[in-house]
């Protein structure tokens, strides 16, 4: 039965009869031609059953042949949910149906259709709801039954990616209207991008029939395509779907494995119409399809869609279908025209002349199947809106072409903010409130048959094929109190399936309007959000950018065995070696006992220059800088206008009008931006430069650091008197121009050496070489964090939160009292007059106990009185130390607090005065 | 993706910018009582209509102001901070 | 010249190891170590005409900022660009980029031809009125992206329209490339399309990988400065 339905050329403009392609469907070998889709090749071989429906497992077949419905979703060997009427066949392709138990033809799941009355609308909603626990019982069953295809879990990533595109005018839709619009725009000098979702330009000219001449469309298409091709400023993208419109004409376009992010000055929407369903009993039987689907089968693929057809008509387009069917050798048993009077269109006349019986004022009341395919239709006279006579006649047929009306593909226009209107009399649509630079290629004024809906006592008149929703389901949703169309959607899941309401929105609007006594225009359709067409996860996940920042010394850390961690975008060495506990302990002791090297290049750096530089710093930090002597370093604490601590660092005065300020690694971008914003209002005569990435920094620290450093220095002295604690010097270190700071973050004698970024590694090498005999070793940030904890220094962002003020942190010493202004000063003044709500304190706990972690709670009986912000076992002190917020009543040294560790045990700790280590700060000042 | 017109860099995707809050003239901390100061720090007008906002072009660290209609999200115009009235008191 | 022992060089590109792994043959220019070419049989000059990527991170650069910058430059025989976000070639072949009303960046392209580095004869010192030096030699890395496909390559990484007819020779964009802040400068080399890209030195390896990855589609490849210089001459 190979290709029994194939028609001779010239039918089948897309297929190449010279190239036979074999593939497998449900284990059966099927032959088609190059250019066939899976669905067209199957139809050519008289295979019409494509899938099983989602809920009742009903047999489903070709509906639109345009990739607009979920009937054709099939499983490929590596990919689920592929549209069979869009996916081209290829040699050896393996295709199976989805959502069945047993086989596609004999699906055991189809028995569920008999229990339809036990699966009413809102079933899932109610099952979720009550009784309590019901969901757990049901979910296992649902998991098995629900969902469509099977994901290939052995999938390996492939090259999906993204690209920006730009044009003056994007024309969406490559049919006659789109091509004409593109040509017009190009003539006026615009750079045009013409998008066509199918493989070739032409749209309806490829399959529809506007008159009696079978060749008219072909000729018109040829003329338009050659004009488009001749216009140098038109770029054509085929197989490209515009899936969404976003602000300022930003259009997402899917083409192959690439997501194009298109910016257009103007959008011209020429997306045409989507043919609509008629609702009658068994309207979903394979063999029932849109008239346009039959035309596509005939003309695009050269496939005869049936042997004996009935055409259900609601407009004159149906008669174009009739003529095409006749030309393709299909017997047309009858045209069932819902309209009371048939028009005088030349196609109607031609059909009559060719002997086709026309039954006006009639409807198809029910379809009946045999072997899961249409076998006959029951035709009855229409006696009122949606009402049929009690008897009718049965007509045998294997094809029913439904051609009762169309709805514009309005989705992108509505995403752009336009409003879709409905005219009740002519059942036509129009659009208003289009945004600027967004046009329609044509007026959407095609008239439709207003009520192609015929309820049946046995139901199964499907409104939504994806979700198996019938007329009663929509009506019952309104009876359950969900009277708004948006609520009906959410309650019934109507329009939520893969076809996104393309065919269900209009009948739902009609049914809701009728059930609630409003007009269809008032009822409206549900919001059509992007994406308009399915996007694969590959498109969303395809090439994303995750910036990674590395210091100039990065590779030396790796060579030294560092475990790198990513802090923000930065890679930083956590510790060196394989055993974190041991490495961190050894690195801490290294700094306390001899000398270590810490890469501090990630530290933020800002240069502040100009006559008002000191005044500027006075305003942005809590401390005072006017009288700071050149060559010295001062602590810097920054608060926002509410008095909350937002950053800290040090201010180095390099000259009367020249400062170098450090900021936290994670905070510098925001701090720098904030400084600029403040000065945009203050207008001080000052220049700010974020020089973070301009300098690499190495902290050589430990009692032996001076001895190691000294021989490398030229141009300045490193001894205690010439270069004391909190000094800053500029000079040459190991041949590199450098700035050196003596600061006490980790609490030992040390020099923070800042050099041009590209010299970072050279400096590191020189220091490692010079320190070799002293046993120098690199120290990671975990050890650095522990060293600062021993000194009781807070880390902004770890030990502070969005409410922390300097008083809570016991840092009143960092607030200058004699300045008339700094950001946050006025708020601190208010806060200082009020009792503190909490305080950050240091605590010690029994070294043998379990170590509390950050964010563990401090409890007092049943009350939560604070939380831990930092905690670790201190190698220098050989006990557990930490910082915690506590109630002020428990903040005095000597107080005992209880820490709830992982909700399992309580650890008792004693509040102590800080710092834990070297309370007098003698070691850093050596 | 919305476009914002930076006075220095021209029209750019909004993702290139950092929002800096609603513009309001600096209050004089000395002349504000606690209540007035708290209002200045914590209360925002949230006006339905045209508001002036701070925006920063991130790549060039350039601050400017935008008049935006909060009802339509339409940006009426953007202008450099130097065009602000210099009645800020602090300079 | 071999730079196998890195300890000879004080200034080291973040990409040094990558260059070594690709068989780079190095050359000393302006006191820095540059890739002259990669040791393989590919024709880098024709690659540079089509799509080439060259690391120029160690090229000397200077910044100047402060309200007196323009006046200072004029007073010291520079030819500052008229408008922000444009670049002008100086008589000595250096490029002067105007980033904003009073902020400039000087790329010392002229130094690519000589081995030794000399300090700029005229650049503001620490106390030169209200024009201040900015440490631009190290804050950014610098790459050249050359060839006819360069603009298309950028369309995969950057949301600014850099196509030849939309972003003319001499235009500068401060924008985001592969989600890091960058300065993109169009400066054609005697008719061959060429963009200089600067981003934070710390992001050098990241951006280099992004560019290489995006180039694959167009068969682009890394090239040394020899190819860059050849391209500049061939079309002259």
Tab-separated table of N, CA and C in Angstrom, chain A residues 164 246-250 261 263 615 619 640-643 669 672-678 680-684 690 819-830 833-834, chain B residues 1-4 12-14 18 20-21 23-30 32-35 37 40-42 54 56 58 60-63 81-86 88 90-91:
chain	number	residue	atom	x	y	z
A	164	UNK	N	21.457	38.606	17.725
A	164	UNK	CA	20.710	39.854	17.578
A	164	UNK	C	20.554	40.146	16.094
A	246	UNK	N	7.762	42.133	22.037
A	246	UNK	CA	8.099	42.769	23.308
A	246	UNK	C	8.319	44.264	23.058
A	247	UNK	N	8.497	45.003	24.132
A	247	UNK	CA	8.505	46.469	24.058
A	247	UNK	C	9.422	47.002	22.958
A	248	UNK	N	8.984	48.081	22.327
A	248	UNK	CA	9.749	48.776	21.297
A	248	UNK	C	10.124	47.870	20.117
A	249	UNK	N	9.141	47.110	19.678
A	249	UNK	CA	9.326	46.248	18.498
A	249	UNK	C	10.528	45.321	18.607
A	250	UNK	N	10.594	44.642	19.693
A	250	UNK	CA	11.621	43.608	19.915
A	250	UNK	C	10.894	42.291	19.691
A	261	UNK	N	16.977	37.653	18.214
A	261	UNK	CA	16.374	38.744	18.963
A	261	UNK	C	16.375	39.957	18.045
A	263	UNK	N	15.295	43.550	16.455
A	263	UNK	CA	14.800	44.898	16.744
A	263	UNK	C	14.412	45.527	15.417
A	615	UNK	N	36.712	66.491	50.793
A	615	UNK	CA	35.327	66.825	51.136
A	615	UNK	C	34.370	65.737	50.637
A	619	UNK	N	31.885	63.192	52.866
A	619	UNK	CA	30.441	63.064	52.704
A	619	UNK	C	29.982	61.622	52.511
A	640	UNK	N	24.136	54.096	53.968
A	640	UNK	CA	23.213	54.734	53.026
A	640	UNK	C	22.401	55.804	53.755
A	641	UNK	N	21.463	56.396	53.064
A	641	UNK	CA	20.726	57.506	53.676
A	641	UNK	C	19.942	57.087	54.918
A	642	UNK	N	19.622	55.788	55.001
A	642	UNK	CA	18.883	55.296	56.167
A	642	UNK	C	19.816	54.936	57.317
A	643	UNK	N	21.119	55.114	57.120
A	643	UNK	CA	22.073	54.807	58.184
A	643	UNK	C	22.506	53.352	58.220
A	669	UNK	N	31.223	47.793	42.457
A	669	UNK	CA	30.469	48.314	41.305
A	669	UNK	C	29.366	49.253	41.787
A	672	UNK	N	30.760	52.467	43.553
A	672	UNK	CA	31.270	53.435	42.589
A	672	UNK	C	30.105	54.160	41.899
A	673	UNK	N	29.096	53.375	41.508
A	673	UNK	CA	27.935	53.977	40.851
A	673	UNK	C	27.234	54.957	41.780
A	674	UNK	N	27.113	54.541	43.052
A	674	UNK	CA	26.430	55.384	44.039
A	674	UNK	C	27.207	56.689	44.243
A	675	UNK	N	28.541	56.575	44.305
A	675	UNK	CA	29.374	57.777	44.472
A	675	UNK	C	29.139	58.758	43.332
A	676	UNK	N	29.096	58.205	42.107
A	676	UNK	CA	28.875	59.070	40.942
A	676	UNK	C	27.502	59.720	40.999
A	677	UNK	N	26.525	58.960	41.451
A	677	UNK	CA	25.162	59.492	41.518
A	677	UNK	C	25.076	60.618	42.548
A	678	UNK	N	25.714	60.387	43.698
A	678	UNK	CA	25.703	61.448	44.696
A	678	UNK	C	26.346	62.726	44.149
A	680	UNK	N	26.649	63.622	41.160
A	680	UNK	CA	25.864	64.257	40.103
A	680	UNK	C	24.971	65.332	40.714
A	681	UNK	N	24.668	65.181	42.007
A	681	UNK	CA	23.864	66.204	42.684
A	681	UNK	C	24.728	67.198	43.453
A	682	UNK	N	25.794	66.688	44.077
A	682	UNK	CA	26.627	67.609	44.874
A	682	UNK	C	27.468	68.528	43.989
A	683	UNK	N	27.922	67.956	42.871
A	683	UNK	CA	28.777	68.691	41.921
A	683	UNK	C	30.052	69.222	42.559
A	684	UNK	N	30.674	68.374	43.341
A	684	UNK	CA	31.983	68.734	43.880
A	684	UNK	C	33.011	68.622	42.758
A	690	UNK	N	36.965	54.104	38.712
A	690	UNK	CA	36.963	52.740	39.232
A	690	UNK	C	38.177	52.034	38.636
A	819	UNK	N	31.726	66.445	61.757
A	819	UNK	CA	31.377	66.816	60.389
A	819	UNK	C	29.938	67.328	60.374
A	820	UNK	N	29.648	68.301	59.496
A	820	UNK	CA	28.245	68.722	59.465
A	820	UNK	C	27.406	67.830	58.561
A	821	UNK	N	28.052	67.029	57.738
A	821	UNK	CA	27.230	66.167	56.883
A	821	UNK	C	27.988	64.921	56.456
A	822	UNK	N	27.335	63.788	56.460
A	822	UNK	CA	27.703	62.642	55.633
A	822	UNK	C	26.421	61.856	55.363
A	823	UNK	N	26.440	61.107	54.265
A	823	UNK	CA	25.246	60.344	53.895
A	823	UNK	C	24.905	59.421	55.067
A	824	UNK	N	23.713	59.436	55.519
A	824	UNK	CA	23.329	58.561	56.630
A	824	UNK	C	23.496	59.199	57.988
A	825	UNK	N	24.217	60.305	58.038
A	825	UNK	CA	24.497	60.928	59.334
A	825	UNK	C	23.243	61.339	60.082
A	826	UNK	N	22.324	61.959	59.349
A	826	UNK	CA	21.096	62.431	59.985
A	826	UNK	C	20.277	61.241	60.519
A	827	UNK	N	20.244	60.165	59.777
A	827	UNK	CA	19.504	58.983	60.222
A	827	UNK	C	20.169	58.345	61.442
A	828	UNK	N	21.501	58.320	61.446
A	828	UNK	CA	22.210	57.741	62.600
A	828	UNK	C	21.932	58.544	63.866
A	829	UNK	N	21.828	59.853	63.674
A	829	UNK	CA	21.510	60.729	64.797
A	829	UNK	C	20.165	60.316	65.433
A	830	UNK	N	19.200	60.032	64.577
A	830	UNK	CA	17.891	59.598	65.083
A	830	UNK	C	18.020	58.225	65.751
A	833	UNK	N	19.482	57.903	69.289
A	833	UNK	CA	18.623	58.326	70.406
A	833	UNK	C	17.675	57.210	70.837
A	834	UNK	N	17.613	56.181	70.052
A	834	UNK	CA	16.671	55.108	70.374
A	834	UNK	C	17.420	53.920	70.962
B	1	UNK	N	12.109	43.960	24.772
B	1	UNK	CA	13.195	44.711	25.409
B	1	UNK	C	13.028	46.194	25.123
B	2	UNK	N	12.824	46.942	26.178
B	2	UNK	CA	12.586	48.358	26.019
B	2	UNK	C	13.877	49.083	25.610
B	3	UNK	N	13.706	50.184	24.910
B	3	UNK	CA	14.856	51.018	24.540
B	3	UNK	C	14.846	52.262	25.414
B	4	UNK	N	16.014	52.629	25.908
B	4	UNK	CA	16.138	53.888	26.632
B	4	UNK	C	17.208	54.705	25.905
B	12	UNK	N	19.711	52.521	23.593
B	12	UNK	CA	20.262	51.212	23.989
B	12	UNK	C	19.170	50.403	24.671
B	13	UNK	N	19.351	49.070	24.633
B	13	UNK	CA	18.437	48.184	25.354
B	13	UNK	C	18.452	48.529	26.837
B	14	UNK	N	17.294	48.421	27.461
B	14	UNK	CA	17.168	48.782	28.866
B	14	UNK	C	18.084	47.921	29.743
B	18	UNK	N	21.167	50.764	34.715
B	18	UNK	CA	20.859	50.471	36.117
B	18	UNK	C	19.910	51.567	36.604
B	20	UNK	N	18.215	54.038	39.225
B	20	UNK	CA	18.757	54.709	40.407
B	20	UNK	C	17.710	55.353	41.286
B	21	UNK	N	16.467	54.966	41.105
B	21	UNK	CA	15.415	55.494	41.977
B	21	UNK	C	14.846	56.805	41.472
B	23	UNK	N	14.014	60.644	41.294
B	23	UNK	CA	14.783	61.840	41.632
B	23	UNK	C	13.988	62.694	42.605
B	24	UNK	N	14.660	63.100	43.674
B	24	UNK	CA	14.068	64.156	44.484
B	24	UNK	C	15.197	65.041	44.973
B	25	UNK	N	14.957	66.348	45.038
B	25	UNK	CA	16.028	67.247	45.468
B	25	UNK	C	16.525	66.832	46.846
B	26	UNK	N	17.810	67.021	47.097
B	26	UNK	CA	18.372	66.642	48.388
B	26	UNK	C	17.716	67.467	49.498
B	27	UNK	N	17.392	66.774	50.573
B	27	UNK	CA	16.831	67.492	51.720
B	27	UNK	C	17.986	68.043	52.552
B	28	UNK	N	17.746	69.118	53.241
B	28	UNK	CA	18.786	69.648	54.131
B	28	UNK	C	18.634	68.980	55.494
B	29	UNK	N	19.597	68.125	55.861
B	29	UNK	CA	19.438	67.363	57.105
B	29	UNK	C	19.325	68.263	58.336
B	30	UNK	N	19.999	69.411	58.266
B	30	UNK	CA	19.958	70.293	59.439
B	30	UNK	C	18.571	70.907	59.650
B	32	UNK	N	15.700	69.622	58.623
B	32	UNK	CA	14.572	68.692	58.658
B	32	UNK	C	14.384	68.151	60.064
B	33	UNK	N	13.150	68.136	60.544
B	33	UNK	CA	12.923	67.441	61.807
B	33	UNK	C	12.891	65.938	61.546
B	34	UNK	N	12.839	65.139	62.576
B	34	UNK	CA	12.939	63.686	62.418
B	34	UNK	C	11.877	63.153	61.459
B	35	UNK	N	10.684	63.651	61.619
B	35	UNK	CA	9.564	63.186	60.803
B	35	UNK	C	9.812	63.495	59.318
B	37	UNK	N	12.618	64.112	57.904
B	37	UNK	CA	13.761	63.344	57.405
B	37	UNK	C	13.358	61.909	57.087
B	40	UNK	N	11.597	61.813	53.904
B	40	UNK	CA	12.532	61.993	52.787
B	40	UNK	C	13.242	60.676	52.462
B	41	UNK	N	13.648	59.955	53.516
B	41	UNK	CA	14.428	58.733	53.290
B	41	UNK	C	13.535	57.571	52.848
B	42	UNK	N	12.393	57.419	53.490
B	42	UNK	CA	11.642	56.180	53.305
B	42	UNK	C	10.412	56.280	52.402
B	54	UNK	N	16.340	58.505	38.099
B	54	UNK	CA	17.770	58.357	37.820
B	54	UNK	C	18.007	57.072	37.046
B	56	UNK	N	21.403	54.954	35.082
B	56	UNK	CA	22.850	54.941	34.828
B	56	UNK	C	23.142	53.986	33.678
B	58	UNK	N	25.298	51.523	32.422
B	58	UNK	CA	26.250	50.754	33.220
B	58	UNK	C	27.642	50.713	32.599
B	60	UNK	N	29.233	52.702	30.717
B	60	UNK	CA	30.018	53.940	30.732
B	60	UNK	C	29.887	54.664	32.062
B	61	UNK	N	29.176	54.074	33.038
B	61	UNK	CA	28.952	54.685	34.352
B	61	UNK	C	28.427	56.111	34.221
B	62	UNK	N	27.533	56.311	33.290
B	62	UNK	CA	27.019	57.646	33.031
B	62	UNK	C	25.609	57.794	33.599
B	63	UNK	N	25.452	58.718	34.548
B	63	UNK	CA	24.146	58.964	35.158
B	63	UNK	C	23.385	60.038	34.381
B	81	UNK	N	22.377	65.041	33.927
B	81	UNK	CA	22.170	65.541	35.284
B	81	UNK	C	22.560	67.016	35.390
B	82	UNK	N	23.425	67.479	34.473
B	82	UNK	CA	23.852	68.874	34.545
B	82	UNK	C	22.693	69.832	34.297
B	83	UNK	N	21.592	69.334	33.699
B	83	UNK	CA	20.432	70.194	33.460
B	83	UNK	C	19.541	70.349	34.684
B	84	UNK	N	19.854	69.588	35.744
B	84	UNK	CA	19.051	69.722	36.961
B	84	UNK	C	19.239	71.116	37.535
B	85	UNK	N	18.187	71.638	38.129
B	85	UNK	CA	18.300	72.927	38.806
B	85	UNK	C	19.313	72.778	39.940
B	86	UNK	N	20.138	73.794	40.113
B	86	UNK	CA	21.213	73.661	41.109
B	86	UNK	C	20.779	74.204	42.460
B	88	UNK	N	20.290	72.359	45.066
B	88	UNK	CA	20.400	71.206	45.951
B	88	UNK	C	20.890	71.558	47.343
B	90	UNK	N	23.522	71.546	48.901
B	90	UNK	CA	24.742	71.027	49.475
B	90	UNK	C	26.020	71.480	48.767
B	91	UNK	N	25.910	72.075	47.612
B	91	UNK	CA	27.152	72.419	46.938
B	91	UNK	C	27.305	73.927	46.777
